[in-house]
Amino acid sequence: MPMAHPPHATSRLLASFHDSYRDLLRYLARRTGCADQARDVAHDTWLRVAELARQGREPALAGEGDARGYLFAMARNIAIDRQRHEGVAQRHGAEAHEAASTAQARGPDASEAAMYRQAVAAVEQALAALPERARQVFLRSRVHGEDQAALALEYGVSRNTVERDMIQALDRVQAAMERWHAGQGGAPAAGAAPARTGRRRTLSALLGVAGLAVGGAGGWAWWRAAALSYAQEWASGAGPAERHALPEGSALTLDAQSRVQVAYGATRRGVRLLAGAAFFEVTPDPARRFEVEVPGDASAAGPQPGVRVTVLGTRFGVERLPGGRVEVQVESGRVRVELLDAQGSVRGTHELAPGEAARFDPRAPGQAPQALRLRTPQDAAAWRHGLLAFDDVPLGETVERLRRYLPRPVELDPGAAALRLSGQVRTVDAEAFLRALPGSLPVRMRWSGDRWQMQKI
């Protein structure tokens, strides 16, 4: 039967982008001073133009010259926005590090140490009085940054129950801190009130966000860790890749339909990849390792095995794949990939060098990772540049990877899903790529209401 096609319009801007791509890269490289940033800005420009075309909102342009001028102006504005955002983030990060370094160099005096011992003891006593589940939920969520939905699945309770446990624990900690403040009453020594009051406020704020399993000498170490802390969560939609600057100069780029949680401490910079894919540009810091954790599937019953990637300074991509597998691609530097069991213990370790890539299955720690081929190191996380490459992979896996960029659902029958193919796809043309497959594979596609259906013939 003939294949029905959804509406499609020719885009003058997209045609101009392809014709002017090399000139645009040279222009952006001069403006940003960095070839990598130029490619990232060009990719963002491409996807933004494609989104305008898809939504039918492309401006009316008289000719090729107008299209080229509009394209370069859009790219210039994107580059300016990225530089402005990164400058703000780095400035805030530098200010935070300066404050933390000052606090670390000064160290605690005897009276501060005594205050911390008393405050930590008060918080620990309050947490010890909680029911065990509420105490563990509070510590794992607030201190270790674990997802509350995953905790609810692990403990076999509802998300609302976990939230009630958190509220109960926070109420106990707040009450303990109020009692501690009351115990600090009395007239301070002349000239000491402002500093002491400020330290009490700082201590209260820090202790108010963590249930501390520390005391005495560990109090100061924890204070330094809290002073260097940074937490953020980002989730991307169906649009272009999103780049986010991190406070110490590193950066991460999110693919479409992806989500990460970031949590920094004094000795560790941690990221949890909860969905999709991300590319990391890590600033070296030997005192604080950079770790990317890919937890197991939270929708499965009970704790699931996962993967942890550790580096000091490098550029690499990490992607979650169907079935719990994880793909790691290294552009520069070296990374260590650890396979974790459901309890977080290491069950296997592998290292990847520049230009290397591999797929890991944490459910089979004794199994060698599947090595992948990158033509050049710069091909790592090629989705940043709007490209995906497939080398003799099942069609079902290809479609699963392309779903993040498809405007409409696609269903495959088992026969079609098992067919294998190789090729390169522009993410902005993902649907057009699938519609062209009947010309190279024994499949047919038909439009059925609100989705494509692909069948083997």
Short mmCIF file of C-alpha atoms in Angstrom, two decimals:
data_model
loop_
_atom_site.label_atom_id
_atom_site.label_comp_id
_atom_site.label_asym_id
_atom_site.label_seq_id
_atom_site.Cartn_x
_atom_site.Cartn_y
_atom_site.Cartn_z
CA MET A 1 0.00 0.00 0.00
CA PRO A 2 1.26 3.56 -0.60
CA MET A 3 2.96 5.24 2.33
CA ALA A 4 1.18 8.27 3.83
CA HIS A 5 3.41 11.20 4.72
CA PRO A 6 2.84 13.85 7.37
CA PRO A 7 3.09 17.44 6.22
CA HIS A 8 6.62 18.58 5.40
CA ALA A 9 7.97 21.94 4.21
CA THR A 10 11.28 22.85 2.61
CA SER A 11 13.42 25.01 4.89
CA ARG A 12 15.48 27.80 3.30
CA LEU A 13 17.37 28.30 6.59
CA LEU A 14 18.35 24.63 6.83
CA ALA A 15 19.53 24.67 3.22
CA SER A 16 21.57 27.80 3.95
CA PHE A 17 23.04 26.16 7.05
CA HIS A 18 24.35 23.21 5.02
CA ASP A 19 25.74 25.49 2.30
CA SER A 20 27.41 27.87 4.80
CA TYR A 21 28.53 25.36 7.44
CA ARG A 22 32.29 25.72 6.93
CA ASP A 23 32.11 29.52 6.79
CA LEU A 24 29.94 29.52 9.92
CA LEU A 25 32.45 27.36 11.80
CA ARG A 26 35.32 29.68 10.86
CA TYR A 27 33.31 32.72 11.97
CA LEU A 28 32.38 31.13 15.30
CA ALA A 29 35.93 29.89 15.94
CA ARG A 30 37.22 33.46 15.54
CA ARG A 31 34.48 34.80 17.81
CA THR A 32 34.80 32.22 20.60
CA GLY A 33 38.52 31.47 20.24
CA CYS A 34 37.82 27.72 20.52
CA ALA A 35 37.07 25.20 17.77
CA ASP A 36 35.13 22.94 20.17
CA GLN A 37 32.91 25.82 21.27
CA ALA A 38 32.41 26.80 17.64
CA ARG A 39 31.11 23.32 16.82
CA ASP A 40 28.84 23.35 19.88
CA VAL A 41 27.36 26.75 18.92
CA ALA A 42 26.90 25.62 15.31
CA HIS A 43 25.08 22.52 16.54
CA ASP A 44 22.79 24.61 18.75
CA THR A 45 22.09 26.89 15.78
CA TRP A 46 21.28 23.93 13.55
CA LEU A 47 18.81 22.44 16.01
CA ARG A 48 17.16 25.78 16.68
CA VAL A 49 16.66 26.37 12.94
CA ALA A 50 15.30 22.82 12.56
CA GLU A 51 12.83 23.42 15.37
CA LEU A 52 11.62 26.62 13.69
CA ALA A 53 11.12 24.68 10.44
CA ARG A 54 9.33 21.82 12.17
CA GLN A 55 6.92 24.21 13.90
CA GLY A 56 6.36 26.22 10.70
CA ARG A 57 7.68 29.40 12.36
CA GLU A 58 10.58 30.09 9.99
CA PRO A 59 10.72 33.82 9.11
CA ALA A 60 9.96 34.96 5.57
CA LEU A 61 13.28 35.54 3.79
CA ALA A 62 13.67 37.15 0.39
CA GLY A 63 16.75 35.27 -0.79
CA GLU A 64 19.84 33.26 0.06
CA GLY A 65 21.67 36.36 1.27
CA ASP A 66 18.93 37.11 3.79
CA ALA A 67 18.91 33.49 4.98
CA ARG A 68 22.68 33.50 5.48
CA GLY A 69 22.59 36.82 7.36
CA TYR A 70 19.77 35.59 9.62
CA LEU A 71 21.68 32.35 10.27
CA PHE A 72 24.93 34.10 11.25
CA ALA A 73 23.07 36.56 13.49
CA MET A 74 21.34 33.68 15.29
CA ALA A 75 24.67 31.89 15.79
CA ARG A 76 26.28 35.09 17.11
CA ASN A 77 23.49 35.55 19.67
CA ILE A 78 23.75 31.93 20.81
CA ALA A 79 27.51 32.33 21.27
CA ILE A 80 27.02 35.52 23.30
CA ASP A 81 24.42 33.86 25.55
CA ARG A 82 26.68 30.86 26.20
CA GLN A 83 29.68 33.05 27.07
CA ARG A 84 27.58 35.22 29.37
CA HIS A 85 26.12 32.23 31.23
CA GLU A 86 29.49 30.53 31.60
CA GLY A 87 31.08 33.74 32.85
CA VAL A 88 28.44 34.13 35.55
CA ALA A 89 28.77 30.51 36.66
CA GLN A 90 32.57 30.64 36.80
CA ARG A 91 32.52 33.92 38.73
CA HIS A 92 30.15 32.47 41.32
CA GLY A 93 32.27 29.32 41.52
CA ALA A 94 35.45 31.34 42.06
CA GLU A 95 33.80 33.33 44.85
CA ALA A 96 32.62 30.12 46.55
CA HIS A 97 36.07 28.56 46.32
CA GLU A 98 37.73 31.67 47.72
CA ALA A 99 35.38 31.67 50.70
CA ALA A 100 35.91 27.93 51.25
CA SER A 101 39.70 28.26 51.02
CA THR A 102 39.68 31.07 53.56
CA ALA A 103 37.61 28.99 55.96
CA GLN A 104 39.84 25.95 55.48
CA ALA A 105 43.06 27.94 56.01
CA ARG A 106 41.74 29.61 59.14
CA GLY A 107 40.76 26.36 60.79
CA PRO A 108 38.56 26.07 63.88
CA ASP A 109 39.52 27.67 67.16
CA ALA A 110 38.95 25.86 70.44
CA SER A 111 35.56 27.45 71.11
CA GLU A 112 34.33 26.59 67.60
CA ALA A 113 35.43 22.99 68.03
CA ALA A 114 33.47 22.77 71.25
CA MET A 115 30.41 24.31 69.59
CA TYR A 116 30.60 21.78 66.78
CA ARG A 117 30.90 18.83 69.12
CA GLN A 118 27.80 20.00 70.98
CA ALA A 119 25.81 20.71 67.81
CA VAL A 120 26.76 17.44 66.12
CA ALA A 121 25.87 15.51 69.27
CA ALA A 122 22.46 17.23 69.37
CA VAL A 123 21.71 16.35 65.74
CA GLU A 124 22.93 12.76 66.11
CA GLN A 125 20.78 12.31 69.21
CA ALA A 126 17.73 13.62 67.33
CA LEU A 127 18.34 11.28 64.40
CA ALA A 128 18.96 8.30 66.66
CA ALA A 129 15.44 8.76 68.08
CA LEU A 130 13.85 8.41 64.64
CA PRO A 131 12.42 5.14 63.31
CA GLU A 132 15.13 3.31 61.36
CA ARG A 133 13.53 3.77 57.93
CA ALA A 134 13.00 7.51 58.44
CA ARG A 135 16.60 7.93 59.61
CA GLN A 136 18.02 6.01 56.64
CA VAL A 137 15.78 7.84 54.14
CA PHE A 138 16.93 11.20 55.53
CA LEU A 139 20.63 10.33 55.48
CA ARG A 140 20.56 8.74 52.03
CA SER A 141 18.48 11.49 50.45
CA ARG A 142 19.92 14.62 52.10
CA VAL A 143 23.54 13.55 52.64
CA HIS A 144 24.21 11.16 49.74
CA GLY A 145 21.79 12.69 47.23
CA GLU A 146 19.86 9.49 46.45
CA ASP A 147 16.60 9.82 44.52
CA GLN A 148 13.50 9.68 46.73
CA ALA A 149 11.52 7.71 44.14
CA ALA A 150 14.25 5.04 44.10
CA LEU A 151 14.23 4.93 47.90
CA ALA A 152 10.46 4.44 47.89
CA LEU A 153 10.84 1.43 45.56
CA GLU A 154 13.65 -0.05 47.64
CA TYR A 155 11.69 0.20 50.91
CA GLY A 156 8.41 -0.89 49.31
CA VAL A 157 6.50 2.27 50.28
CA SER A 158 4.89 5.15 48.40
CA ARG A 159 6.67 8.36 47.46
CA ASN A 160 4.36 10.20 49.90
CA THR A 161 5.57 7.96 52.72
CA VAL A 162 9.20 8.80 51.92
CA GLU A 163 8.32 12.51 51.91
CA ARG A 164 6.63 12.13 55.31
CA ASP A 165 9.79 10.42 56.62
CA MET A 166 11.84 13.37 55.36
CA ILE A 167 9.51 15.91 57.00
CA GLN A 168 9.65 14.01 60.30
CA ALA A 169 13.46 13.92 60.23
CA LEU A 170 13.76 17.61 59.29
CA ASP A 171 11.40 18.55 62.13
CA ARG A 172 13.57 16.61 64.60
CA VAL A 173 16.78 18.24 63.33
CA GLN A 174 15.23 21.71 63.47
CA ALA A 175 14.00 21.12 67.01
CA ALA A 176 17.45 19.88 68.04
CA MET A 177 19.09 22.99 66.58
CA GLU A 178 16.62 25.27 68.36
CA ARG A 179 17.44 23.57 71.66
CA TRP A 180 21.14 23.91 70.87
CA HIS A 181 20.72 27.63 70.19
CA ALA A 182 18.88 28.05 73.47
CA GLY A 183 21.78 26.36 75.24
CA GLN A 184 24.15 28.94 73.71
CA GLY A 185 22.34 31.80 75.48
CA GLY A 186 23.96 34.34 77.78
CA ALA A 187 25.86 37.53 77.18
CA PRO A 188 28.88 37.06 74.88
CA ALA A 189 32.18 38.66 75.58
CA ALA A 190 32.57 42.31 74.57
CA GLY A 191 33.55 42.70 70.93
CA ALA A 192 32.89 39.02 70.14
CA ALA A 193 29.15 39.09 69.48
CA PRO A 194 29.13 39.65 65.72
CA ALA A 195 31.65 36.90 64.91
CA ARG A 196 30.16 34.36 67.32
CA THR A 197 26.60 35.03 66.18
CA GLY A 198 27.72 34.66 62.55
CA ARG A 199 29.40 31.34 63.30
CA ARG A 200 26.27 30.06 65.03
CA ARG A 201 24.15 31.05 62.04
CA THR A 202 26.55 29.31 59.66
CA LEU A 203 26.66 26.20 61.79
CA SER A 204 22.88 26.09 62.05
CA ALA A 205 22.49 26.38 58.28
CA LEU A 206 25.04 23.66 57.59
CA LEU A 207 23.74 21.23 60.17
CA GLY A 208 20.19 21.93 59.06
CA VAL A 209 20.82 20.24 55.69
CA ALA A 210 22.58 17.08 56.81
CA GLY A 211 22.25 14.33 59.36
CA LEU A 212 25.84 14.00 60.46
CA ALA A 213 27.52 10.73 61.26
CA VAL A 214 30.51 12.69 62.56
CA GLY A 215 31.70 14.10 65.82
CA GLY A 216 34.64 15.76 67.49
CA ALA A 217 37.58 15.87 65.08
CA GLY A 218 35.32 14.94 62.16
CA GLY A 219 33.24 18.10 62.61
CA TRP A 220 35.81 20.39 60.98
CA ALA A 221 36.33 18.03 58.06
CA TRP A 222 32.60 18.01 57.51
CA TRP A 223 32.45 21.81 57.74
CA ARG A 224 35.00 22.08 54.92
CA ALA A 225 33.04 19.56 52.85
CA ALA A 226 29.83 21.55 53.31
CA ALA A 227 31.55 24.83 52.48
CA LEU A 228 32.63 23.38 49.12
CA SER A 229 29.26 21.80 48.39
CA TYR A 230 27.28 22.50 45.23
CA ALA A 231 24.07 20.80 44.14
CA GLN A 232 22.03 21.15 40.96
CA GLU A 233 19.67 19.13 38.80
CA TRP A 234 19.02 19.58 35.08
CA ALA A 235 16.59 17.89 32.68
CA SER A 236 16.46 18.54 28.93
CA GLY A 237 13.44 18.40 26.66
CA ALA A 238 13.05 17.36 23.05
CA GLY A 239 14.95 20.40 21.73
CA PRO A 240 18.65 21.00 21.13
CA ALA A 241 21.46 19.79 23.37
CA GLU A 242 22.00 21.95 26.46
CA ARG A 243 25.41 22.93 27.85
CA HIS A 244 25.76 23.83 31.54
CA ALA A 245 28.82 25.36 33.21
CA LEU A 246 29.86 23.87 36.56
CA PRO A 247 31.24 26.07 39.36
CA GLU A 248 34.91 25.05 39.20
CA GLY A 249 35.25 25.48 35.43
CA SER A 250 34.04 22.07 34.23
CA ALA A 251 30.96 21.75 32.00
CA LEU A 252 28.42 19.17 30.93
CA THR A 253 26.26 18.95 27.83
CA LEU A 254 22.90 17.14 27.95
CA ASP A 255 21.47 15.28 25.00
CA ALA A 256 17.74 15.54 24.29
CA GLN A 257 15.45 13.88 26.88
CA SER A 258 18.24 13.53 29.48
CA ARG A 259 18.51 14.24 33.22
CA VAL A 260 21.40 14.63 35.68
CA GLN A 261 21.90 15.43 39.36
CA VAL A 262 25.13 17.19 40.40
CA ALA A 263 26.52 17.16 43.96
CA TYR A 264 29.97 18.49 44.91
CA GLY A 265 31.86 17.99 48.17
CA ALA A 266 35.35 18.66 49.50
CA THR A 267 36.91 15.48 48.04
CA ARG A 268 34.46 14.50 45.30
CA ARG A 269 32.62 16.06 42.37
CA GLY A 270 29.68 13.76 41.67
CA VAL A 271 27.12 13.50 38.86
CA ARG A 272 24.26 11.00 38.59
CA LEU A 273 23.06 10.34 35.04
CA LEU A 274 19.40 9.41 35.53
CA ALA A 275 18.27 9.44 31.89
CA GLY A 276 19.69 9.88 28.39
CA ALA A 277 23.26 10.94 27.67
CA ALA A 278 25.75 13.60 28.74
CA PHE A 279 29.19 14.81 27.67
CA PHE A 280 31.63 16.05 30.31
CA GLU A 281 34.51 18.53 30.03
CA VAL A 282 36.33 18.12 33.33
CA THR A 283 38.77 20.65 34.78
CA PRO A 284 41.62 18.79 36.55
CA ASP A 285 41.52 18.88 40.35
CA PRO A 286 43.65 16.12 41.97
CA ALA A 287 42.16 16.92 45.37
CA ARG A 288 38.61 16.25 44.16
CA ARG A 289 37.96 13.35 41.81
CA PHE A 290 35.15 13.67 39.28
CA GLU A 291 32.71 10.73 39.26
CA VAL A 292 29.74 10.00 37.02
CA GLU A 293 27.39 7.38 38.43
CA VAL A 294 24.82 5.63 36.27
CA PRO A 295 22.43 3.98 38.74
CA GLY A 296 20.41 0.92 37.87
CA ASP A 297 16.88 1.12 36.52
CA ALA A 298 14.75 2.73 39.25
CA SER A 299 11.57 1.25 37.74
CA ALA A 300 12.78 -2.32 38.34
CA ALA A 301 12.02 -4.17 41.57
CA GLY A 302 14.70 -3.72 44.25
CA PRO A 303 18.21 -2.26 43.91
CA GLN A 304 19.84 -2.71 40.51
CA PRO A 305 23.52 -2.86 39.48
CA GLY A 306 25.05 0.29 37.97
CA VAL A 307 28.23 1.87 36.61
CA ARG A 308 30.65 4.51 37.95
CA VAL A 309 33.10 6.47 35.76
CA THR A 310 36.00 8.24 37.54
CA VAL A 311 38.40 10.85 36.10
CA LEU A 312 40.63 13.74 37.16
CA GLY A 313 40.52 15.82 33.97
CA THR A 314 39.24 14.74 30.58
CA ARG A 315 36.50 15.02 27.95
CA PHE A 316 34.17 12.04 27.66
CA GLY A 317 30.57 11.00 27.06
CA VAL A 318 28.32 8.64 29.03
CA GLU A 319 24.99 7.28 27.81
CA ARG A 320 22.31 5.04 29.29
CA LEU A 321 21.17 2.31 26.89
CA PRO A 322 18.14 0.00 26.95
CA GLY A 323 18.47 -3.03 29.18
CA GLY A 324 20.66 -1.36 31.78
CA ARG A 325 23.78 -1.12 29.59
CA VAL A 326 26.03 1.95 29.64
CA GLU A 327 28.18 3.37 26.82
CA VAL A 328 31.33 5.42 27.54
CA GLN A 329 33.28 7.32 24.85
CA VAL A 330 36.54 9.17 25.57
CA GLU A 331 37.72 12.17 23.56
CA SER A 332 40.78 13.03 25.70
CA GLY A 333 42.34 11.90 28.97
CA ARG A 334 41.66 8.55 30.61
CA VAL A 335 38.69 7.23 32.56
CA ARG A 336 38.17 4.31 34.91
CA VAL A 337 34.86 2.49 34.56
CA GLU A 338 33.69 0.47 37.57
CA LEU A 339 30.82 -2.01 37.43
CA LEU A 340 28.80 -1.86 40.66
CA ASP A 341 26.48 -4.44 42.16
CA ALA A 342 23.11 -3.54 43.68
CA GLN A 343 24.80 -2.65 47.01
CA GLY A 344 27.35 -0.36 45.35
CA SER A 345 30.36 -2.71 45.66
CA VAL A 346 32.82 -2.81 42.74
CA ARG A 347 32.59 -6.03 40.71
CA GLY A 348 34.75 -5.12 37.71
CA THR A 349 37.08 -2.33 36.54
CA HIS A 350 38.14 -1.21 33.06
CA GLU A 351 40.13 1.76 31.72
CA LEU A 352 39.58 3.68 28.49
CA ALA A 353 42.10 5.92 26.70
CA PRO A 354 41.56 8.76 24.19
CA GLY A 355 39.60 7.63 21.14
CA GLU A 356 38.33 4.49 22.88
CA ALA A 357 34.70 3.63 23.53
CA ALA A 358 32.90 0.64 24.99
CA ARG A 359 29.55 -0.64 26.20
CA PHE A 360 29.27 -2.12 29.67
CA ASP A 361 26.64 -4.38 31.18
CA PRO A 362 26.69 -4.10 35.00
CA ARG A 363 24.47 -7.19 35.20
CA ALA A 364 27.36 -9.28 33.80
CA PRO A 365 30.51 -7.91 35.55
CA GLY A 366 32.69 -10.82 34.39
CA GLN A 367 31.81 -10.22 30.75
CA ALA A 368 34.28 -8.21 28.65
CA PRO A 369 32.88 -4.84 27.53
CA GLN A 370 31.84 -4.47 23.91
CA ALA A 371 34.51 -2.33 22.24
CA LEU A 372 33.26 0.36 19.84
CA ARG A 373 35.07 2.07 16.98
CA LEU A 374 35.55 5.84 16.84
CA ARG A 375 37.08 7.18 13.64
CA THR A 376 38.66 10.03 15.61
CA PRO A 377 38.57 10.98 19.31
CA GLN A 378 36.37 13.95 18.36
CA ASP A 379 33.64 11.49 17.33
CA ALA A 380 32.96 10.83 21.03
CA ALA A 381 29.36 11.81 21.84
CA ALA A 382 28.78 12.84 18.23
CA TRP A 383 25.21 13.80 19.13
CA ARG A 384 26.72 17.11 20.33
CA HIS A 385 27.25 17.94 16.66
CA GLY A 386 23.86 16.61 15.56
CA LEU A 387 25.16 13.26 14.30
CA LEU A 388 24.71 9.61 15.26
CA ALA A 389 26.61 6.69 13.72
CA PHE A 390 25.49 3.05 13.70
CA ASP A 391 27.80 0.17 12.79
CA ASP A 392 26.04 -3.15 12.11
CA VAL A 393 23.45 -2.76 14.88
CA PRO A 394 19.86 -4.07 15.08
CA LEU A 395 17.25 -1.74 13.66
CA GLY A 396 15.36 -1.93 16.94
CA GLU A 397 18.38 -0.51 18.78
CA THR A 398 18.73 2.23 16.16
CA VAL A 399 15.11 3.31 16.52
CA GLU A 400 15.38 3.23 20.33
CA ARG A 401 18.37 5.59 20.17
CA LEU A 402 16.58 7.93 17.74
CA ARG A 403 13.40 8.22 19.82
CA ARG A 404 14.76 11.32 21.60
CA TYR A 405 14.67 13.23 18.31
CA LEU A 406 11.49 11.86 16.71
CA PRO A 407 8.41 14.12 16.66
CA ARG A 408 6.11 11.07 16.38
CA PRO A 409 6.22 7.53 17.84
CA VAL A 410 7.52 4.58 15.79
CA GLU A 411 6.53 0.94 16.34
CA LEU A 412 8.47 -2.04 14.91
CA ASP A 413 7.43 -5.65 14.59
CA PRO A 414 10.01 -8.21 15.87
CA GLY A 415 11.16 -9.09 12.35
CA ALA A 416 11.99 -5.51 11.47
CA ALA A 417 13.65 -4.88 14.85
CA ALA A 418 16.11 -7.76 14.23
CA LEU A 419 17.37 -6.42 10.89
CA ARG A 420 20.86 -4.92 11.04
CA LEU A 421 22.13 -1.73 9.46
CA SER A 422 25.03 0.70 9.37
CA GLY A 423 24.92 4.40 8.63
CA GLN A 424 25.12 7.97 9.85
CA VAL A 425 22.07 9.99 10.84
CA ARG A 426 21.62 13.70 11.38
CA THR A 427 19.49 13.99 14.52
CA VAL A 428 17.43 16.77 13.00
CA ASP A 429 16.54 14.41 10.10
CA ALA A 430 15.87 11.33 12.24
CA GLU A 431 12.32 10.80 10.97
CA ALA A 432 13.35 11.33 7.34
CA PHE A 433 16.08 8.70 7.83
CA LEU A 434 13.54 6.13 9.03
CA ARG A 435 11.10 6.95 6.21
CA ALA A 436 13.88 6.29 3.68
CA LEU A 437 14.71 2.81 5.08
CA PRO A 438 12.32 0.90 2.76
CA GLY A 439 14.74 1.82 -0.02
CA SER A 440 17.61 -0.12 1.61
CA LEU A 441 16.00 -2.71 3.93
CA PRO A 442 13.14 -5.20 3.43
CA VAL A 443 10.67 -3.16 5.47
CA ARG A 444 7.61 -1.06 4.81
CA MET A 445 6.34 1.89 6.79
CA ARG A 446 2.82 3.16 7.05
CA TRP A 447 1.30 6.09 8.86
CA SER A 448 -1.41 4.91 11.27
CA GLY A 449 -3.27 7.71 12.99
CA ASP A 450 -0.63 9.21 15.28
CA ARG A 451 2.39 6.98 14.71
CA TRP A 452 4.61 5.21 12.20
CA GLN A 453 4.42 1.42 11.96
CA MET A 454 7.39 -0.47 10.48
CA GLN A 455 7.05 -4.09 9.37
CA LYS A 456 9.39 -6.59 7.77
CA ILE A 457 8.38 -7.75 4.30
#
